[in-house]
Amino acid sequence: MHTRRVEYRGFHRDDGLWDIEGTLHDSKPHDFEIEGERRWAAGEPVHHMHIRVTVDESMVIREIAVAMDAHPHGPCPEAMVPMQRMVGEVLGKGWRHTIQRHLGGIQGCTHLRELLFNLATAAFQTRSASFAPPADGSPPPHLGQCLAWDFNGPVVEKVHPVFFRWQPPARAS
């Protein structure tokens, strides 16, 4: 009854920056109508939206570009302008809260927010250096974030043995 296609692609630019692109495409295999709006033919996109985020080595957003090739309501494109609030933010810990703070509720578009949520993971996957331990000796940020990367598990023991059974330092009280 409904098809959503989402695709992310990451590129390393000649200037050392990284472009991460996300596309969302919604369609239905049958004709349908949104009352008061219009009628869509089977397969015609209801949503077809694109985001390109440019980040530096520290994952700071330097630039963001947005396009809406298809959208169901007249005001939808107005949600593209607030996306510029994300410039200067970091793709990292607290990413979803950052999105919510700048674009939550009626400040933005549900579909663009959804694209941004997972764009951070695509950026992380694009930058293979993200998997290396930081220079400060702390564990890579992906460790301890899923079952496979459990500090006490076999993958960490094999891939990052120095962090096998690692515990965060105790906080001073």
PDB file of C-alpha atoms in Angstrom:
ATOM      1  CA  MET A   1       0.000   0.000   0.000  1.00  0.00           C
ATOM      2  CA  HIS A   2       2.992   2.337   0.410  1.00  0.00           C
ATOM      3  CA  THR A   3       6.670   2.390  -0.562  1.00  0.00           C
ATOM      4  CA  ARG A   4       9.323   4.522   1.102  1.00  0.00           C
ATOM      5  CA  ARG A   5      12.823   4.504  -0.339  1.00  0.00           C
ATOM      6  CA  VAL A   6      15.609   6.160   1.604  1.00  0.00           C
ATOM      7  CA  GLU A   7      19.174   6.322   0.349  1.00  0.00           C
ATOM      8  CA  TYR A   8      22.342   7.847   1.760  1.00  0.00           C
ATOM      9  CA  ARG A   9      25.604   8.405  -0.082  1.00  0.00           C
ATOM     10  CA  GLY A  10      28.866   9.806   1.226  1.00  0.00           C
ATOM     11  CA  PHE A  11      31.684  11.498  -0.672  1.00  0.00           C
ATOM     12  CA  HIS A  12      35.133  12.791   0.229  1.00  0.00           C
ATOM     13  CA  ARG A  13      35.709  16.089  -1.536  1.00  0.00           C
ATOM     14  CA  ASP A  14      38.979  17.361  -3.013  1.00  0.00           C
ATOM     15  CA  ASP A  15      39.000  20.186  -0.433  1.00  0.00           C
ATOM     16  CA  GLY A  16      39.068  17.677   2.444  1.00  0.00           C
ATOM     17  CA  LEU A  17      35.419  18.148   3.412  1.00  0.00           C
ATOM     18  CA  TRP A  18      32.785  15.415   3.248  1.00  0.00           C
ATOM     19  CA  ASP A  19      29.372  15.530   1.529  1.00  0.00           C
ATOM     20  CA  ILE A  20      26.682  13.238   2.884  1.00  0.00           C
ATOM     21  CA  GLU A  21      23.529  13.078   0.782  1.00  0.00           C
ATOM     22  CA  GLY A  22      20.157  11.686   1.782  1.00  0.00           C
ATOM     23  CA  THR A  23      17.093  11.126  -0.388  1.00  0.00           C
ATOM     24  CA  LEU A  24      13.564  10.155   0.654  1.00  0.00           C
ATOM     25  CA  HIS A  25      10.954   9.010  -1.872  1.00  0.00           C
ATOM     26  CA  ASP A  26       7.371   8.041  -0.925  1.00  0.00           C
ATOM     27  CA  SER A  27       4.856   6.620  -3.391  1.00  0.00           C
ATOM     28  CA  LYS A  28       1.826   4.360  -3.540  1.00  0.00           C
ATOM     29  CA  PRO A  29       1.078   1.588  -6.051  1.00  0.00           C
ATOM     30  CA  HIS A  30      -2.432   2.961  -6.627  1.00  0.00           C
ATOM     31  CA  ASP A  31      -4.047   6.284  -7.403  1.00  0.00           C
ATOM     32  CA  PHE A  32      -5.085   8.253  -4.327  1.00  0.00           C
ATOM     33  CA  GLU A  33      -6.224  11.693  -3.279  1.00  0.00           C
ATOM     34  CA  ILE A  34      -5.607  13.915  -0.281  1.00  0.00           C
ATOM     35  CA  GLU A  35      -8.893  15.734   0.148  1.00  0.00           C
ATOM     36  CA  GLY A  36      -8.503  19.443  -0.434  1.00  0.00           C
ATOM     37  CA  GLU A  37      -5.065  18.990  -2.041  1.00  0.00           C
ATOM     38  CA  ARG A  38      -4.845  16.882  -5.196  1.00  0.00           C
ATOM     39  CA  ARG A  39      -4.817  13.433  -6.738  1.00  0.00           C
ATOM     40  CA  TRP A  40      -1.662  11.320  -7.269  1.00  0.00           C
ATOM     41  CA  ALA A  41      -1.267   8.636  -9.909  1.00  0.00           C
ATOM     42  CA  ALA A  42       0.060   5.202  -8.955  1.00  0.00           C
ATOM     43  CA  GLY A  43       3.846   5.412  -8.518  1.00  0.00           C
ATOM     44  CA  GLU A  44       3.939   9.220  -8.535  1.00  0.00           C
ATOM     45  CA  PRO A  45       6.028  10.531  -5.636  1.00  0.00           C
ATOM     46  CA  VAL A  46       4.144  12.134  -2.783  1.00  0.00           C
ATOM     47  CA  HIS A  47       7.455  13.050  -1.150  1.00  0.00           C
ATOM     48  CA  HIS A  48      10.758  13.284  -2.983  1.00  0.00           C
ATOM     49  CA  MET A  49      13.236  15.188  -0.851  1.00  0.00           C
ATOM     50  CA  HIS A  50      16.999  15.578  -0.787  1.00  0.00           C
ATOM     51  CA  ILE A  51      19.515  16.809   1.769  1.00  0.00           C
ATOM     52  CA  ARG A  52      23.251  17.349   1.317  1.00  0.00           C
ATOM     53  CA  VAL A  53      25.233  18.063   4.463  1.00  0.00           C
ATOM     54  CA  THR A  54      28.881  19.108   4.170  1.00  0.00           C
ATOM     55  CA  VAL A  55      31.002  18.314   7.218  1.00  0.00           C
ATOM     56  CA  ASP A  56      34.632  18.800   8.185  1.00  0.00           C
ATOM     57  CA  GLU A  57      36.996  16.333   9.877  1.00  0.00           C
ATOM     58  CA  SER A  58      35.436  17.140  13.257  1.00  0.00           C
ATOM     59  CA  MET A  59      31.956  16.364  11.858  1.00  0.00           C
ATOM     60  CA  VAL A  60      30.908  20.020  12.137  1.00  0.00           C
ATOM     61  CA  ILE A  61      28.270  20.948   9.572  1.00  0.00           C
ATOM     62  CA  ARG A  62      29.735  23.574   7.263  1.00  0.00           C
ATOM     63  CA  GLU A  63      26.896  23.717   4.737  1.00  0.00           C
ATOM     64  CA  ILE A  64      23.468  22.210   4.150  1.00  0.00           C
ATOM     65  CA  ALA A  65      21.439  22.089   0.930  1.00  0.00           C
ATOM     66  CA  VAL A  66      17.820  20.929   0.695  1.00  0.00           C
ATOM     67  CA  ALA A  67      15.461  20.265  -2.214  1.00  0.00           C
ATOM     68  CA  MET A  68      11.835  19.142  -2.405  1.00  0.00           C
ATOM     69  CA  ASP A  69      11.085  17.740  -5.848  1.00  0.00           C
ATOM     70  CA  ALA A  70       7.687  16.498  -4.643  1.00  0.00           C
ATOM     71  CA  HIS A  71       5.629  17.379  -1.570  1.00  0.00           C
ATOM     72  CA  PRO A  72       1.924  17.040  -0.772  1.00  0.00           C
ATOM     73  CA  HIS A  73       1.090  20.487   0.621  1.00  0.00           C
ATOM     74  CA  GLY A  74       1.746  24.056  -0.501  1.00  0.00           C
ATOM     75  CA  PRO A  75       3.552  25.205   2.671  1.00  0.00           C
ATOM     76  CA  CYS A  76       5.981  22.223   2.710  1.00  0.00           C
ATOM     77  CA  PRO A  77       8.888  24.037   0.959  1.00  0.00           C
ATOM     78  CA  GLU A  78       8.863  26.685   3.723  1.00  0.00           C
ATOM     79  CA  ALA A  79      10.497  24.015   5.941  1.00  0.00           C
ATOM     80  CA  MET A  80      13.687  24.155   3.853  1.00  0.00           C
ATOM     81  CA  VAL A  81      14.820  27.553   5.207  1.00  0.00           C
ATOM     82  CA  PRO A  82      15.026  26.509   8.891  1.00  0.00           C
ATOM     83  CA  MET A  83      17.389  23.673   7.896  1.00  0.00           C
ATOM     84  CA  GLN A  84      20.147  26.315   7.831  1.00  0.00           C
ATOM     85  CA  ARG A  85      19.960  26.359  11.651  1.00  0.00           C
ATOM     86  CA  MET A  86      21.908  23.085  11.565  1.00  0.00           C
ATOM     87  CA  VAL A  87      25.046  24.764  10.136  1.00  0.00           C
ATOM     88  CA  GLY A  88      27.702  24.811  12.844  1.00  0.00           C
ATOM     89  CA  GLU A  89      26.236  21.829  14.714  1.00  0.00           C
ATOM     90  CA  VAL A  90      28.155  18.564  15.177  1.00  0.00           C
ATOM     91  CA  LEU A  91      27.064  15.197  13.808  1.00  0.00           C
ATOM     92  CA  GLY A  92      27.638  13.225  16.988  1.00  0.00           C
ATOM     93  CA  LYS A  93      26.400  12.584  20.491  1.00  0.00           C
ATOM     94  CA  GLY A  94      23.044  14.246  21.083  1.00  0.00           C
ATOM     95  CA  TRP A  95      22.323  14.501  17.338  1.00  0.00           C
ATOM     96  CA  ARG A  96      18.591  13.776  17.659  1.00  0.00           C
ATOM     97  CA  HIS A  97      18.245  16.365  20.433  1.00  0.00           C
ATOM     98  CA  THR A  98      20.045  18.918  18.257  1.00  0.00           C
ATOM     99  CA  ILE A  99      17.634  18.226  15.400  1.00  0.00           C
ATOM    100  CA  GLN A 100      14.665  18.513  17.726  1.00  0.00           C
ATOM    101  CA  ARG A 101      15.944  21.782  19.232  1.00  0.00           C
ATOM    102  CA  HIS A 102      16.393  23.459  15.831  1.00  0.00           C
ATOM    103  CA  LEU A 103      13.714  21.780  13.704  1.00  0.00           C
ATOM    104  CA  GLY A 104      11.240  20.087  16.046  1.00  0.00           C
ATOM    105  CA  GLY A 105       7.487  20.397  15.810  1.00  0.00           C
ATOM    106  CA  ILE A 106       6.229  23.113  13.507  1.00  0.00           C
ATOM    107  CA  GLN A 107       9.724  24.578  13.073  1.00  0.00           C
ATOM    108  CA  GLY A 108      10.510  22.046  10.354  1.00  0.00           C
ATOM    109  CA  CYS A 109       9.403  19.056   8.304  1.00  0.00           C
ATOM    110  CA  THR A 110       8.921  15.537   9.678  1.00  0.00           C
ATOM    111  CA  HIS A 111      10.418  13.969   6.555  1.00  0.00           C
ATOM    112  CA  LEU A 112      13.509  16.174   6.498  1.00  0.00           C
ATOM    113  CA  ARG A 113      14.046  15.465  10.207  1.00  0.00           C
ATOM    114  CA  GLU A 114      13.792  11.729   9.500  1.00  0.00           C
ATOM    115  CA  LEU A 115      16.441  12.057   6.796  1.00  0.00           C
ATOM    116  CA  LEU A 116      18.713  13.953   9.171  1.00  0.00           C
ATOM    117  CA  PHE A 117      18.359  11.379  11.979  1.00  0.00           C
ATOM    118  CA  ASN A 118      20.166   8.657  10.058  1.00  0.00           C
ATOM    119  CA  LEU A 119      22.407  10.958   8.067  1.00  0.00           C
ATOM    120  CA  ALA A 120      24.804  11.000  11.034  1.00  0.00           C
ATOM    121  CA  THR A 121      25.248   7.235  10.778  1.00  0.00           C
ATOM    122  CA  ALA A 122      25.877   7.524   7.040  1.00  0.00           C
ATOM    123  CA  ALA A 123      28.516  10.198   7.730  1.00  0.00           C
ATOM    124  CA  PHE A 124      30.157   7.989  10.332  1.00  0.00           C
ATOM    125  CA  GLN A 125      30.223   5.054   7.876  1.00  0.00           C
ATOM    126  CA  THR A 126      31.602   7.299   5.117  1.00  0.00           C
ATOM    127  CA  ARG A 127      34.532   8.463   7.202  1.00  0.00           C
ATOM    128  CA  SER A 128      36.509   5.290   7.928  1.00  0.00           C
ATOM    129  CA  ALA A 129      38.669   7.309  10.347  1.00  0.00           C
ATOM    130  CA  SER A 130      35.603   7.409  12.608  1.00  0.00           C
ATOM    131  CA  PHE A 131      36.349   3.821  13.578  1.00  0.00           C
ATOM    132  CA  ALA A 132      39.882   4.550  14.816  1.00  0.00           C
ATOM    133  CA  PRO A 133      40.556   5.253  18.492  1.00  0.00           C
ATOM    134  CA  PRO A 134      40.877   8.991  19.187  1.00  0.00           C
ATOM    135  CA  ALA A 135      44.368  10.367  19.828  1.00  0.00           C
ATOM    136  CA  ASP A 136      43.488  10.969  23.500  1.00  0.00           C
ATOM    137  CA  GLY A 137      43.429   7.209  24.165  1.00  0.00           C
ATOM    138  CA  SER A 138      39.688   6.996  24.708  1.00  0.00           C
ATOM    139  CA  PRO A 139      37.676   4.299  22.908  1.00  0.00           C
ATOM    140  CA  PRO A 140      36.200   4.961  19.459  1.00  0.00           C
ATOM    141  CA  PRO A 141      32.699   6.411  19.877  1.00  0.00           C
ATOM    142  CA  HIS A 142      30.927   3.404  18.358  1.00  0.00           C
ATOM    143  CA  LEU A 143      32.141   1.038  21.080  1.00  0.00           C
ATOM    144  CA  GLY A 144      29.497   0.271  23.671  1.00  0.00           C
ATOM    145  CA  GLN A 145      26.704   1.499  21.389  1.00  0.00           C
ATOM    146  CA  CYS A 146      25.309  -1.830  20.167  1.00  0.00           C
ATOM    147  CA  LEU A 147      25.406  -5.539  20.978  1.00  0.00           C
ATOM    148  CA  ALA A 148      28.239  -6.307  18.540  1.00  0.00           C
ATOM    149  CA  TRP A 149      30.405  -3.489  19.918  1.00  0.00           C
ATOM    150  CA  ASP A 150      29.896  -4.420  23.602  1.00  0.00           C
ATOM    151  CA  PHE A 151      33.113  -3.681  25.532  1.00  0.00           C
ATOM    152  CA  ASN A 152      32.779  -7.181  27.033  1.00  0.00           C
ATOM    153  CA  GLY A 153      32.045  -8.915  23.740  1.00  0.00           C
ATOM    154  CA  PRO A 154      34.070 -10.924  21.236  1.00  0.00           C
ATOM    155  CA  VAL A 155      34.147  -8.235  18.509  1.00  0.00           C
ATOM    156  CA  VAL A 156      35.788  -5.638  20.763  1.00  0.00           C
ATOM    157  CA  GLU A 157      38.144  -8.312  22.086  1.00  0.00           C
ATOM    158  CA  LYS A 158      39.217  -9.136  18.516  1.00  0.00           C
ATOM    159  CA  VAL A 159      39.136  -5.718  16.790  1.00  0.00           C
ATOM    160  CA  HIS A 160      40.020  -3.362  19.675  1.00  0.00           C
ATOM    161  CA  PRO A 161      41.597  -5.612  22.326  1.00  0.00           C
ATOM    162  CA  VAL A 162      42.970  -2.635  24.249  1.00  0.00           C
ATOM    163  CA  PHE A 163      39.359  -1.667  25.027  1.00  0.00           C
ATOM    164  CA  PHE A 164      38.136  -5.178  25.868  1.00  0.00           C
ATOM    165  CA  ARG A 165      36.360  -4.979  29.250  1.00  0.00           C
ATOM    166  CA  TRP A 166      37.015  -1.210  29.308  1.00  0.00           C
ATOM    167  CA  GLN A 167      35.158   0.818  31.948  1.00  0.00           C
ATOM    168  CA  PRO A 168      34.726   4.600  31.864  1.00  0.00           C
ATOM    169  CA  PRO A 169      36.814   6.428  34.473  1.00  0.00           C
ATOM    170  CA  ALA A 170      35.036   7.025  37.767  1.00  0.00           C
ATOM    171  CA  ARG A 171      33.691  10.551  38.140  1.00  0.00           C
ATOM    172  CA  ALA A 172      35.159  12.676  40.900  1.00  0.00           C
ATOM    173  CA  SER A 173      32.606  13.373  43.597  1.00  0.00           C
TER     174      SER A 173
END
